[in-house]
């Protein structure tokens, strides 16, 4: 009996244990796919991820998600031709998903093949016309290819589908900077003081904007009536694009109207479009009255759904002290980039407050509080109008405060 029992156990082991061992070692294509994703995303081990993805495709040759994943790995490894082969096979022999069109378009976009990138994503939009990710990527490709009119149309289509799409809102503002080939504008600002000055101030600005291949270029002429005297200032500003992430502001101005405007001014800032719809700026401003006034500025901005939030600081060092200015601004977008309500609150004096001359006095930390709002809207997309009001409570001499009330209106025509 013992011998028979031993023989049965031996026969069972020889028959079923190899199968059990095989089942323990065998991994399905899904198992391999998940392991490959872990290697790629968690461990950044693209070599092993690629091997696992290829093994999974050997088991399931028509598994489109794995094929798209493999194409992405080839793209990340700069194996461009291998990635194209994979993507072309998916489009020809499988049922492509939106993720496929995103991956294939990204390959061509990152390799500066803009025409092919647009062609691919247009094929995707035929199948998935309201897909937000596809529309967003198409707008990015068109914007970087200087096709601003088409990019603007695409991003407006996306915002019509989802006005609270944060990335779309951020991109819409970047596109708008470049979308206008030409624009002329006029701005009027009226200032009234209850104590500081007996006479009201008036300022009129006329501008012309021209879009170039490097970025926008703006020419301004400013006229002001202050202290019962008149003055004129000439300005040039530019916003050159440096890369997909960075662009700059560069500006300068000149005036021979002493006391009305600074003799000359310069300024520059570097802007960065950061992940998660953040943006940042670092720069300087310089004004020359009888002496130079140097200011250093930085800001951080964030888009969230229909909103834009921005905190800006100016630091003005001098021999006796360091002055600070802080302004918090928020916008609520009611439509595209040209239609919004803006609110701002701040403390301190900054060069953006062009309707005061207190920057000339840096020997004492003059205290200032400000709050303001403006409403911007467009008519037929080509006519841009802004109406605003600001209130300042500021120390114009040590321990002496007064109130200032500003009202402004501006009009710009794109063509």
mmCIF file of C-alpha atoms in Angstrom:
data_model
loop_
_atom_site.group_PDB
_atom_site.id
_atom_site.type_symbol
_atom_site.label_atom_id
_atom_site.label_comp_id
_atom_site.label_asym_id
_atom_site.label_seq_id
_atom_site.Cartn_x
_atom_site.Cartn_y
_atom_site.Cartn_z
ATOM 1 C CA UNK A 1 0.000 0.000 0.000
ATOM 2 C CA UNK A 2 2.804 2.378 0.887
ATOM 3 C CA UNK A 3 4.514 1.600 -2.396
ATOM 4 C CA UNK A 4 1.328 2.259 -4.398
ATOM 5 C CA UNK A 5 0.714 5.551 -2.574
ATOM 6 C CA UNK A 6 4.268 6.645 -3.326
ATOM 7 C CA UNK A 7 3.831 5.788 -7.007
ATOM 8 C CA UNK A 8 0.578 7.777 -7.220
ATOM 9 C CA UNK A 9 2.239 10.841 -5.659
ATOM 10 C CA UNK A 10 5.206 10.554 -7.995
ATOM 11 C CA UNK A 11 2.928 10.245 -11.033
ATOM 12 C CA UNK A 12 0.907 13.320 -9.870
ATOM 13 C CA UNK A 13 4.068 15.370 -9.444
ATOM 14 C CA UNK A 14 5.425 14.412 -12.847
ATOM 15 C CA UNK A 15 2.085 15.228 -14.503
ATOM 16 C CA UNK A 16 0.866 18.421 -12.839
ATOM 17 C CA UNK A 17 3.835 20.219 -11.266
ATOM 18 C CA UNK A 18 5.309 21.329 -14.648
ATOM 19 C CA UNK A 19 1.931 22.826 -15.509
ATOM 20 C CA UNK A 20 1.779 24.579 -12.140
ATOM 21 C CA UNK A 21 5.304 25.898 -12.615
ATOM 22 C CA UNK A 22 4.425 27.112 -16.129
ATOM 23 C CA UNK A 23 1.315 28.895 -14.846
ATOM 24 C CA UNK A 24 3.458 30.628 -12.230
ATOM 25 C CA UNK A 25 5.977 31.813 -14.865
ATOM 26 C CA UNK A 26 3.502 32.764 -17.609
ATOM 27 C CA UNK A 27 2.475 36.409 -17.800
ATOM 28 C CA UNK A 28 -0.346 37.681 -19.932
ATOM 29 C CA UNK A 29 0.007 40.636 -22.259
ATOM 30 C CA UNK A 30 -1.908 42.722 -19.722
ATOM 31 C CA UNK A 31 0.536 41.702 -16.986
ATOM 32 C CA UNK A 32 3.481 42.597 -19.197
ATOM 33 C CA UNK A 33 1.873 45.905 -20.171
ATOM 34 C CA UNK A 34 1.373 46.914 -16.536
ATOM 35 C CA UNK A 35 4.920 45.927 -15.677
ATOM 36 C CA UNK A 36 6.240 47.910 -18.644
ATOM 37 C CA UNK A 37 4.298 51.000 -17.562
ATOM 38 C CA UNK A 38 5.709 50.679 -14.060
ATOM 39 C CA UNK A 39 9.252 50.434 -15.425
ATOM 40 C CA UNK A 40 8.734 53.473 -17.641
ATOM 41 C CA UNK A 41 6.807 55.811 -15.356
ATOM 42 C CA UNK A 42 7.999 54.842 -11.893
ATOM 43 C CA UNK A 43 11.578 53.690 -12.512
ATOM 44 C CA UNK A 44 12.325 55.590 -15.746
ATOM 45 C CA UNK A 45 13.794 52.339 -17.080
ATOM 46 C CA UNK A 46 12.799 52.722 -20.735
ATOM 47 C CA UNK A 47 15.035 49.893 -21.969
ATOM 48 C CA UNK A 48 13.295 47.275 -19.834
ATOM 49 C CA UNK A 49 9.907 48.860 -20.540
ATOM 50 C CA UNK A 50 10.538 48.544 -24.270
ATOM 51 C CA UNK A 51 11.471 44.836 -23.950
ATOM 52 C CA UNK A 52 8.342 44.115 -21.927
ATOM 53 C CA UNK A 53 6.138 46.006 -24.400
ATOM 54 C CA UNK A 54 7.618 44.080 -27.333
ATOM 55 C CA UNK A 55 7.029 40.803 -25.486
ATOM 56 C CA UNK A 56 3.426 41.812 -24.797
ATOM 57 C CA UNK A 57 2.884 42.670 -28.480
ATOM 58 C CA UNK A 58 4.264 39.271 -29.507
ATOM 59 C CA UNK A 59 1.456 37.727 -27.473
ATOM 60 C CA UNK A 60 -1.216 40.229 -28.588
ATOM 61 C CA UNK A 61 -0.188 41.775 -31.945
ATOM 62 C CA UNK A 62 -3.412 43.822 -32.265
ATOM 63 C CA UNK A 63 -3.378 45.303 -28.752
ATOM 64 C CA UNK A 64 -3.433 48.963 -29.771
ATOM 65 C CA UNK A 65 -2.794 50.457 -26.316
ATOM 66 C CA UNK A 66 0.454 48.506 -25.971
ATOM 67 C CA UNK A 67 1.537 49.530 -29.481
ATOM 68 C CA UNK A 68 0.898 53.218 -28.712
ATOM 69 C CA UNK A 69 2.843 52.855 -25.455
ATOM 70 C CA UNK A 70 5.749 51.308 -27.371
ATOM 71 C CA UNK A 71 5.642 54.171 -29.860
ATOM 72 C CA UNK A 72 5.872 56.646 -26.987
ATOM 73 C CA UNK A 73 8.929 54.852 -25.575
ATOM 74 C CA UNK A 74 10.627 54.991 -28.976
ATOM 75 C CA UNK A 75 9.779 58.702 -29.088
ATOM 76 C CA UNK A 76 11.279 59.338 -25.633
ATOM 77 C CA UNK A 77 14.428 57.439 -26.659
ATOM 78 C CA UNK A 78 14.758 59.530 -29.861
ATOM 79 C CA UNK A 79 14.197 56.387 -31.965
ATOM 80 C CA UNK A 80 12.082 58.426 -34.353
ATOM 81 C CA UNK A 81 11.865 56.012 -37.287
ATOM 82 C CA UNK A 82 10.980 53.074 -35.057
ATOM 83 C CA UNK A 83 8.240 55.163 -33.451
ATOM 84 C CA UNK A 84 6.840 56.112 -36.875
ATOM 85 C CA UNK A 85 6.721 52.456 -37.952
ATOM 86 C CA UNK A 86 4.758 51.532 -34.845
ATOM 87 C CA UNK A 87 2.305 54.436 -35.215
ATOM 88 C CA UNK A 88 1.794 53.836 -38.929
ATOM 89 C CA UNK A 89 1.015 50.191 -38.245
ATOM 90 C CA UNK A 90 -1.522 51.133 -35.572
ATOM 91 C CA UNK A 91 -3.307 53.569 -37.882
ATOM 92 C CA UNK A 92 -3.357 51.088 -40.755
ATOM 93 C CA UNK A 93 -4.302 47.874 -38.952
ATOM 94 C CA UNK A 94 -5.972 48.812 -35.658
ATOM 95 C CA UNK A 95 -8.703 51.080 -34.322
ATOM 96 C CA UNK A 96 -6.827 54.229 -33.214
ATOM 97 C CA UNK A 97 -7.894 55.931 -29.981
ATOM 98 C CA UNK A 98 -7.523 59.637 -29.126
ATOM 99 C CA UNK A 99 -4.371 58.704 -27.199
ATOM 100 C CA UNK A 100 -2.880 57.329 -30.429
ATOM 101 C CA UNK A 101 -3.383 60.636 -32.249
ATOM 102 C CA UNK A 102 -1.912 62.525 -29.301
ATOM 103 C CA UNK A 103 1.163 60.289 -29.252
ATOM 104 C CA UNK A 104 1.723 60.314 -33.028
ATOM 105 C CA UNK A 105 1.172 64.074 -33.302
ATOM 106 C CA UNK A 106 3.554 64.701 -30.389
ATOM 107 C CA UNK A 107 6.276 62.729 -32.174
ATOM 108 C CA UNK A 108 6.097 64.972 -35.235
ATOM 109 C CA UNK A 109 5.574 68.147 -33.172
ATOM 110 C CA UNK A 110 8.696 67.511 -31.085
ATOM 111 C CA UNK A 111 10.649 66.858 -34.268
ATOM 112 C CA UNK A 112 9.441 70.156 -35.817
ATOM 113 C CA UNK A 113 7.410 68.438 -38.549
ATOM 114 C CA UNK A 114 4.462 70.800 -38.125
ATOM 115 C CA UNK A 115 2.670 70.074 -41.399
ATOM 116 C CA UNK A 116 2.644 66.338 -40.705
ATOM 117 C CA UNK A 117 1.635 66.935 -37.070
ATOM 118 C CA UNK A 118 -1.406 68.977 -38.119
ATOM 119 C CA UNK A 119 -2.354 66.370 -40.733
ATOM 120 C CA UNK A 120 -2.282 63.582 -38.144
ATOM 121 C CA UNK A 121 -4.292 65.433 -35.529
ATOM 122 C CA UNK A 122 -6.852 66.548 -38.114
ATOM 123 C CA UNK A 123 -7.443 62.869 -38.904
ATOM 124 C CA UNK A 124 -8.006 62.320 -35.208
ATOM 125 C CA UNK A 125 -10.450 65.216 -34.972
ATOM 126 C CA UNK A 126 -12.514 63.741 -37.797
ATOM 127 C CA UNK A 127 -13.143 60.728 -35.547
ATOM 128 C CA UNK A 128 -13.221 62.638 -32.238
ATOM 129 C CA UNK A 129 -14.291 66.209 -33.114
ATOM 130 C CA UNK A 130 -14.934 67.360 -29.530
ATOM 131 C CA UNK A 131 -11.920 65.793 -27.867
ATOM 132 C CA UNK A 132 -10.390 68.542 -25.724
ATOM 133 C CA UNK A 133 -6.871 67.109 -25.629
ATOM 134 C CA UNK A 134 -6.709 66.842 -29.409
ATOM 135 C CA UNK A 135 -7.947 70.408 -29.881
ATOM 136 C CA UNK A 136 -5.467 71.703 -27.291
ATOM 137 C CA UNK A 137 -2.515 69.958 -28.937
ATOM 138 C CA UNK A 138 -3.564 71.208 -32.371
ATOM 139 C CA UNK A 139 -3.643 74.788 -31.057
ATOM 140 C CA UNK A 140 -0.153 74.330 -29.576
ATOM 141 C CA UNK A 141 1.237 73.033 -32.868
ATOM 142 C CA UNK A 142 -0.340 75.846 -34.871
ATOM 143 C CA UNK A 143 0.834 78.493 -32.418
ATOM 144 C CA UNK A 144 4.437 77.314 -32.522
ATOM 145 C CA UNK A 145 4.279 77.170 -36.312
ATOM 146 C CA UNK A 146 3.252 80.870 -36.376
ATOM 147 C CA UNK A 147 -0.211 79.938 -37.657
ATOM 148 C CA UNK A 148 -1.807 82.256 -35.136
ATOM 149 C CA UNK A 149 -5.140 82.782 -36.873
ATOM 150 C CA UNK A 150 -5.786 79.028 -37.117
ATOM 151 C CA UNK A 151 -4.505 78.508 -33.562
ATOM 152 C CA UNK A 152 -6.887 81.171 -32.269
ATOM 153 C CA UNK A 153 -9.812 79.563 -34.087
ATOM 154 C CA UNK A 154 -8.961 76.146 -32.635
ATOM 155 C CA UNK A 155 -8.572 77.359 -29.051
ATOM 156 C CA UNK A 156 -11.860 79.268 -29.257
ATOM 157 C CA UNK A 157 -13.535 76.078 -30.457
ATOM 158 C CA UNK A 158 -12.139 74.275 -27.405
ATOM 159 C CA UNK A 159 -13.226 77.026 -24.994
ATOM 160 C CA UNK A 160 -16.729 76.894 -26.488
ATOM 161 C CA UNK A 161 -16.828 73.203 -25.534
ATOM 162 C CA UNK A 162 -15.341 73.774 -22.065
ATOM 163 C CA UNK A 163 -14.863 77.392 -20.915
ATOM 164 C CA UNK A 164 -13.225 76.149 -17.698
ATOM 165 C CA UNK A 165 -10.382 74.273 -19.394
ATOM 166 C CA UNK A 166 -7.383 75.747 -17.546
ATOM 167 C CA UNK A 167 -4.707 74.825 -20.096
ATOM 168 C CA UNK A 168 -6.820 76.165 -22.938
ATOM 169 C CA UNK A 169 -7.333 79.443 -21.092
ATOM 170 C CA UNK A 170 -3.576 79.836 -20.580
ATOM 171 C CA UNK A 171 -2.796 79.001 -24.205
ATOM 172 C CA UNK A 172 -5.505 81.370 -25.487
ATOM 173 C CA UNK A 173 -3.725 84.282 -23.838
ATOM 174 C CA UNK A 174 -0.365 83.296 -25.307
ATOM 175 C CA UNK A 175 -1.895 82.948 -28.762
ATOM 176 C CA UNK A 176 -3.606 86.333 -28.498
ATOM 177 C CA UNK A 177 -0.241 88.054 -27.963
ATOM 178 C CA UNK A 178 0.821 86.856 -31.408
ATOM 179 C CA UNK A 179 -2.503 86.631 -33.243
ATOM 180 C CA UNK A 180 -2.850 90.267 -34.279
ATOM 181 C CA UNK A 181 -0.792 91.223 -37.331
ATOM 182 C CA UNK A 182 -1.465 94.931 -36.842
ATOM 183 C CA UNK A 183 -3.307 96.987 -34.243
ATOM 184 C CA UNK A 184 -3.704 100.644 -33.478
ATOM 185 C CA UNK A 185 -4.875 101.895 -30.112
ATOM 186 C CA UNK A 186 -5.647 104.979 -28.084
ATOM 187 C CA UNK A 187 -5.885 105.326 -24.300
ATOM 188 C CA UNK A 188 -7.084 108.219 -22.136
ATOM 189 C CA UNK A 189 -6.506 108.496 -18.382
ATOM 190 C CA UNK A 190 -7.933 111.149 -16.043
ATOM 191 C CA UNK A 191 -6.585 111.675 -12.505
ATOM 192 C CA UNK A 192 -8.117 113.752 -9.719
ATOM 193 C CA UNK A 193 -6.417 114.576 -6.386
ATOM 194 C CA UNK A 194 -8.165 115.795 -3.251
ATOM 195 C CA UNK A 195 -5.043 117.239 -1.552
ATOM 196 C CA UNK A 196 -1.783 116.553 -3.344
ATOM 197 C CA UNK A 197 -2.317 118.683 -6.455
ATOM 198 C CA UNK A 198 -4.761 121.463 -7.221
ATOM 199 C CA UNK A 199 -5.128 120.540 -10.888
ATOM 200 C CA UNK A 200 -6.314 117.326 -12.495
ATOM 201 C CA UNK A 201 -4.019 115.308 -14.735
ATOM 202 C CA UNK A 202 -4.730 114.090 -18.245
ATOM 203 C CA UNK A 203 -2.772 111.546 -20.257
ATOM 204 C CA UNK A 204 -3.348 110.260 -23.782
ATOM 205 C CA UNK A 205 -1.423 107.398 -25.403
ATOM 206 C CA UNK A 206 -1.466 106.356 -29.049
ATOM 207 C CA UNK A 207 0.062 103.009 -30.020
ATOM 208 C CA UNK A 208 0.764 100.841 -33.029
ATOM 209 C CA UNK A 209 1.450 97.105 -32.720
ATOM 210 C CA UNK A 210 3.082 95.001 -35.415
ATOM 211 C CA UNK A 211 3.489 91.241 -35.282
ATOM 212 C CA UNK A 212 6.837 89.979 -36.640
ATOM 213 C CA UNK A 213 8.356 86.530 -37.021
ATOM 214 C CA UNK A 214 10.280 87.090 -33.770
ATOM 215 C CA UNK A 215 7.361 88.453 -31.740
ATOM 216 C CA UNK A 216 5.291 91.591 -31.343
ATOM 217 C CA UNK A 217 6.679 95.130 -31.619
ATOM 218 C CA UNK A 218 4.840 98.133 -30.164
ATOM 219 C CA UNK A 219 5.393 101.862 -30.721
ATOM 220 C CA UNK A 220 3.790 104.399 -28.364
ATOM 221 C CA UNK A 221 3.501 108.160 -28.088
ATOM 222 C CA UNK A 222 2.319 109.452 -24.713
ATOM 223 C CA UNK A 223 1.036 112.988 -24.101
ATOM 224 C CA UNK A 224 0.384 114.287 -20.585
ATOM 225 C CA UNK A 225 -0.850 117.482 -18.993
ATOM 226 C CA UNK A 226 0.435 117.734 -15.404
ATOM 227 C CA UNK A 227 1.170 120.701 -13.152
ATOM 228 C CA UNK A 228 -0.406 122.972 -15.808
ATOM 229 C CA UNK A 229 2.350 121.850 -18.191
ATOM 230 C CA UNK A 230 2.482 119.534 -21.206
ATOM 231 C CA UNK A 231 4.891 116.754 -22.070
ATOM 232 C CA UNK A 232 5.465 114.013 -24.659
ATOM 233 C CA UNK A 233 7.141 110.632 -24.303
ATOM 234 C CA UNK A 234 8.141 108.125 -27.022
ATOM 235 C CA UNK A 235 8.307 104.401 -26.276
ATOM 236 C CA UNK A 236 9.220 101.156 -28.028
ATOM 237 C CA UNK A 237 8.362 97.720 -26.608
ATOM 238 C CA UNK A 238 8.990 94.205 -27.914
ATOM 239 C CA UNK A 239 7.962 90.691 -26.854
ATOM 240 C CA UNK A 240 10.387 88.304 -28.591
ATOM 241 C CA UNK A 241 9.821 84.545 -28.360
ATOM 242 C CA UNK A 242 12.873 82.536 -27.299
ATOM 243 C CA UNK A 243 11.501 78.990 -27.154
ATOM 244 C CA UNK A 244 8.342 77.030 -26.449
ATOM 245 C CA UNK A 245 8.832 77.889 -22.772
ATOM 246 C CA UNK A 246 10.426 81.339 -22.655
ATOM 247 C CA UNK A 247 9.723 84.782 -24.075
ATOM 248 C CA UNK A 248 10.878 88.287 -23.158
ATOM 249 C CA UNK A 249 9.740 91.830 -22.681
ATOM 250 C CA UNK A 250 12.185 94.567 -23.744
ATOM 251 C CA UNK A 251 11.251 98.243 -23.639
ATOM 252 C CA UNK A 252 12.618 101.746 -23.700
ATOM 253 C CA UNK A 253 11.368 105.335 -23.728
ATOM 254 C CA UNK A 254 12.568 108.916 -24.088
ATOM 255 C CA UNK A 255 11.161 112.334 -23.212
ATOM 256 C CA UNK A 256 12.574 115.859 -23.098
ATOM 257 C CA UNK A 257 9.657 117.025 -20.909
ATOM 258 C CA UNK A 258 11.309 117.427 -17.507
ATOM 259 C CA UNK A 259 9.017 116.678 -14.583
ATOM 260 C CA UNK A 260 6.241 115.282 -16.758
ATOM 261 C CA UNK A 261 7.919 112.027 -17.790
ATOM 262 C CA UNK A 262 11.277 110.487 -16.903
ATOM 263 C CA UNK A 263 14.054 111.610 -19.233
ATOM 264 C CA UNK A 264 14.410 108.038 -20.373
ATOM 265 C CA UNK A 265 13.451 104.600 -19.198
ATOM 266 C CA UNK A 266 14.482 101.016 -19.947
ATOM 267 C CA UNK A 267 13.147 97.641 -18.911
ATOM 268 C CA UNK A 268 13.454 93.925 -19.571
ATOM 269 C CA UNK A 269 11.811 90.764 -18.252
ATOM 270 C CA UNK A 270 12.156 87.062 -18.888
ATOM 271 C CA UNK A 271 8.868 85.141 -18.830
ATOM 272 C CA UNK A 272 8.497 81.381 -18.422
ATOM 273 C CA UNK A 273 5.435 79.260 -19.190
ATOM 274 C CA UNK A 274 5.652 76.640 -16.448
ATOM 275 C CA UNK A 275 3.883 73.291 -15.918
ATOM 276 C CA UNK A 276 0.460 73.146 -14.261
ATOM 277 C CA UNK A 277 -0.550 76.425 -15.974
ATOM 278 C CA UNK A 278 1.828 78.532 -13.913
ATOM 279 C CA UNK A 279 3.871 81.380 -15.328
ATOM 280 C CA UNK A 280 6.734 83.401 -13.858
ATOM 281 C CA UNK A 281 8.671 86.590 -14.586
ATOM 282 C CA UNK A 282 11.944 88.165 -13.485
ATOM 283 C CA UNK A 283 13.155 91.539 -14.694
ATOM 284 C CA UNK A 284 14.099 95.133 -14.039
ATOM 285 C CA UNK A 285 12.851 98.649 -14.768
ATOM 286 C CA UNK A 286 15.011 101.783 -14.839
ATOM 287 C CA UNK A 287 13.803 105.394 -14.823
ATOM 288 C CA UNK A 288 15.980 108.477 -15.137
ATOM 289 C CA UNK A 289 14.694 111.744 -13.712
ATOM 290 C CA UNK A 290 17.478 113.891 -12.268
ATOM 291 C CA UNK A 291 19.001 110.593 -11.087
ATOM 292 C CA UNK A 292 18.467 106.950 -11.957
ATOM 293 C CA UNK A 293 15.844 104.875 -10.195
ATOM 294 C CA UNK A 294 16.392 101.113 -10.504
ATOM 295 C CA UNK A 295 13.639 98.619 -9.748
ATOM 296 C CA UNK A 296 13.697 94.841 -9.808
ATOM 297 C CA UNK A 297 10.515 92.921 -10.381
ATOM 298 C CA UNK A 298 9.210 89.397 -10.187
ATOM 299 C CA UNK A 299 5.796 87.824 -10.560
ATOM 300 C CA UNK A 300 4.093 84.472 -10.375
ATOM 301 C CA UNK A 301 0.831 83.745 -12.174
ATOM 302 C CA UNK A 302 -1.599 80.852 -12.274
ATOM 303 C CA UNK A 303 -4.512 79.991 -14.556
ATOM 304 C CA UNK A 304 -7.411 78.113 -13.008
ATOM 305 C CA UNK A 305 -10.517 77.434 -15.081
ATOM 306 C CA UNK A 306 -11.962 80.877 -15.986
ATOM 307 C CA UNK A 307 -9.553 82.719 -13.685
ATOM 308 C CA UNK A 308 -6.050 84.139 -13.781
ATOM 309 C CA UNK A 309 -4.230 85.058 -10.569
ATOM 310 C CA UNK A 310 -1.019 87.069 -10.423
ATOM 311 C CA UNK A 311 1.173 88.402 -7.632
ATOM 312 C CA UNK A 312 3.817 90.961 -8.611
ATOM 313 C CA UNK A 313 6.497 92.617 -6.504
ATOM 314 C CA UNK A 314 8.782 95.572 -7.190
ATOM 315 C CA UNK A 315 11.896 96.197 -5.098
ATOM 316 C CA UNK A 316 13.541 99.629 -5.368
ATOM 317 C CA UNK A 317 16.894 99.944 -3.573
ATOM 318 C CA UNK A 318 18.439 103.321 -2.724
ATOM 319 C CA UNK A 319 21.200 104.658 -0.499
ATOM 320 C CA UNK A 320 18.876 105.019 2.479
ATOM 321 C CA UNK A 321 16.292 102.270 2.177
ATOM 322 C CA UNK A 322 14.677 99.609 0.056
ATOM 323 C CA UNK A 323 11.120 100.288 -1.098
ATOM 324 C CA UNK A 324 8.649 97.511 -1.814
ATOM 325 C CA UNK A 325 5.551 97.374 -3.984
ATOM 326 C CA UNK A 326 3.111 94.456 -4.174
ATOM 327 C CA UNK A 327 0.080 94.019 -6.407
ATOM 328 C CA UNK A 328 -2.338 91.096 -6.535
ATOM 329 C CA UNK A 329 -4.457 90.866 -9.680
ATOM 330 C CA UNK A 330 -7.198 88.471 -10.656
ATOM 331 C CA UNK A 331 -9.117 88.170 -13.903
ATOM 332 C CA UNK A 332 -12.371 86.425 -14.620
ATOM 333 C CA UNK A 333 -12.705 85.561 -18.307
ATOM 334 C CA UNK A 334 -16.184 85.900 -19.735
ATOM 335 C CA UNK A 335 -15.149 84.767 -23.218
ATOM 336 C CA UNK A 336 -11.852 84.621 -25.080
ATOM 337 C CA UNK A 337 -8.590 86.308 -24.099
ATOM 338 C CA UNK A 338 -9.992 89.770 -24.848
ATOM 339 C CA UNK A 339 -13.093 89.523 -22.677
ATOM 340 C CA UNK A 340 -12.578 89.648 -18.926
ATOM 341 C CA UNK A 341 -13.167 91.525 -15.685
ATOM 342 C CA UNK A 342 -10.012 92.397 -13.731
ATOM 343 C CA UNK A 343 -9.571 93.379 -10.078
ATOM 344 C CA UNK A 344 -6.304 94.557 -8.489
ATOM 345 C CA UNK A 345 -5.222 95.500 -4.991
ATOM 346 C CA UNK A 346 -1.791 96.532 -3.846
ATOM 347 C CA UNK A 347 0.519 98.523 -1.659
ATOM 348 C CA UNK A 348 3.573 100.611 -2.437
ATOM 349 C CA UNK A 349 4.543 102.569 -5.548
ATOM 350 C CA UNK A 350 5.554 100.905 -8.802
ATOM 351 C CA UNK A 351 6.594 102.122 -12.270
ATOM 352 C CA UNK A 352 3.335 100.691 -13.598
ATOM 353 C CA UNK A 353 1.552 103.547 -11.798
ATOM 354 C CA UNK A 354 2.502 105.972 -14.547
ATOM 355 C CA UNK A 355 0.166 108.657 -13.202
ATOM 356 C CA UNK A 356 2.291 109.626 -10.231
ATOM 357 C CA UNK A 357 5.715 111.195 -9.907
ATOM 358 C CA UNK A 358 6.518 109.847 -6.457
ATOM 359 C CA UNK A 359 9.164 107.481 -7.791
ATOM 360 C CA UNK A 360 11.494 110.446 -8.028
ATOM 361 C CA UNK A 361 11.615 110.659 -4.229
ATOM 362 C CA UNK A 362 13.448 107.590 -2.884
ATOM 363 C CA UNK A 363 14.811 109.076 0.331
ATOM 364 C CA UNK A 364 11.722 108.088 2.319
ATOM 365 C CA UNK A 365 9.458 105.064 2.142
ATOM 366 C CA UNK A 366 6.249 106.696 0.990
ATOM 367 C CA UNK A 367 3.248 104.553 1.851
ATOM 368 C CA UNK A 368 0.560 103.855 -0.710
ATOM 369 C CA UNK A 369 -2.554 101.700 -1.008
ATOM 370 C CA UNK A 370 -4.405 101.099 -4.257
ATOM 371 C CA UNK A 371 -7.419 99.201 -5.516
ATOM 372 C CA UNK A 372 -8.868 99.133 -9.004
ATOM 373 C CA UNK A 373 -10.955 97.327 -11.562
ATOM 374 C CA UNK A 374 -11.313 97.271 -15.316
ATOM 375 C CA UNK A 375 -13.611 95.610 -17.797
ATOM 376 C CA UNK A 376 -12.284 94.493 -21.169
ATOM 377 C CA UNK A 377 -14.492 93.362 -24.023
ATOM 378 C CA UNK A 378 -14.405 92.960 -27.797
ATOM 379 C CA UNK A 379 -16.843 93.807 -30.562
ATOM 380 C CA UNK A 380 -16.709 91.607 -33.673
ATOM 381 C CA UNK A 381 -13.316 90.337 -32.421
ATOM 382 C CA UNK A 382 -11.486 93.243 -34.087
ATOM 383 C CA UNK A 383 -12.523 96.090 -31.771
ATOM 384 C CA UNK A 384 -11.133 95.918 -28.222
ATOM 385 C CA UNK A 385 -12.417 98.243 -25.496
ATOM 386 C CA UNK A 386 -11.302 98.660 -21.894
ATOM 387 C CA UNK A 387 -12.888 100.760 -19.139
ATOM 388 C CA UNK A 388 -11.184 101.075 -15.756
ATOM 389 C CA UNK A 389 -11.087 102.928 -12.452
ATOM 390 C CA UNK A 390 -8.478 103.074 -9.689
ATOM 391 C CA UNK A 391 -8.328 104.535 -6.215
ATOM 392 C CA UNK A 392 -5.062 105.446 -4.451
ATOM 393 C CA UNK A 393 -4.512 106.509 -0.874
ATOM 394 C CA UNK A 394 -0.899 107.601 -0.813
ATOM 395 C CA UNK A 395 1.585 109.426 1.306
ATOM 396 C CA UNK A 396 2.899 112.207 -0.918
ATOM 397 C CA UNK A 397 5.048 113.661 1.872
ATOM 398 C CA UNK A 398 6.129 112.085 5.177
ATOM 399 C CA UNK A 399 3.023 111.645 7.345
ATOM 400 C CA UNK A 400 0.775 113.470 4.830
ATOM 401 C CA UNK A 401 -1.699 111.399 2.838
ATOM 402 C CA UNK A 402 -4.072 112.207 0.039
ATOM 403 C CA UNK A 403 -6.524 110.430 -2.245
ATOM 404 C CA UNK A 404 -6.211 109.984 -5.995
ATOM 405 C CA UNK A 405 -9.001 108.834 -8.320
ATOM 406 C CA UNK A 406 -8.250 107.591 -11.843
ATOM 407 C CA UNK A 407 -10.616 106.763 -14.682
ATOM 408 C CA UNK A 408 -9.368 105.338 -17.965
ATOM 409 C CA UNK A 409 -10.788 104.207 -21.269
ATOM 410 C CA UNK A 410 -8.994 102.634 -24.220
ATOM 411 C CA UNK A 411 -9.833 101.417 -27.689
ATOM 412 C CA UNK A 412 -7.820 99.195 -30.007
ATOM 413 C CA UNK A 413 -8.529 98.095 -33.569
ATOM 414 C CA UNK A 414 -6.954 94.969 -35.018
ATOM 415 C CA UNK A 415 -6.350 94.604 -38.747
#
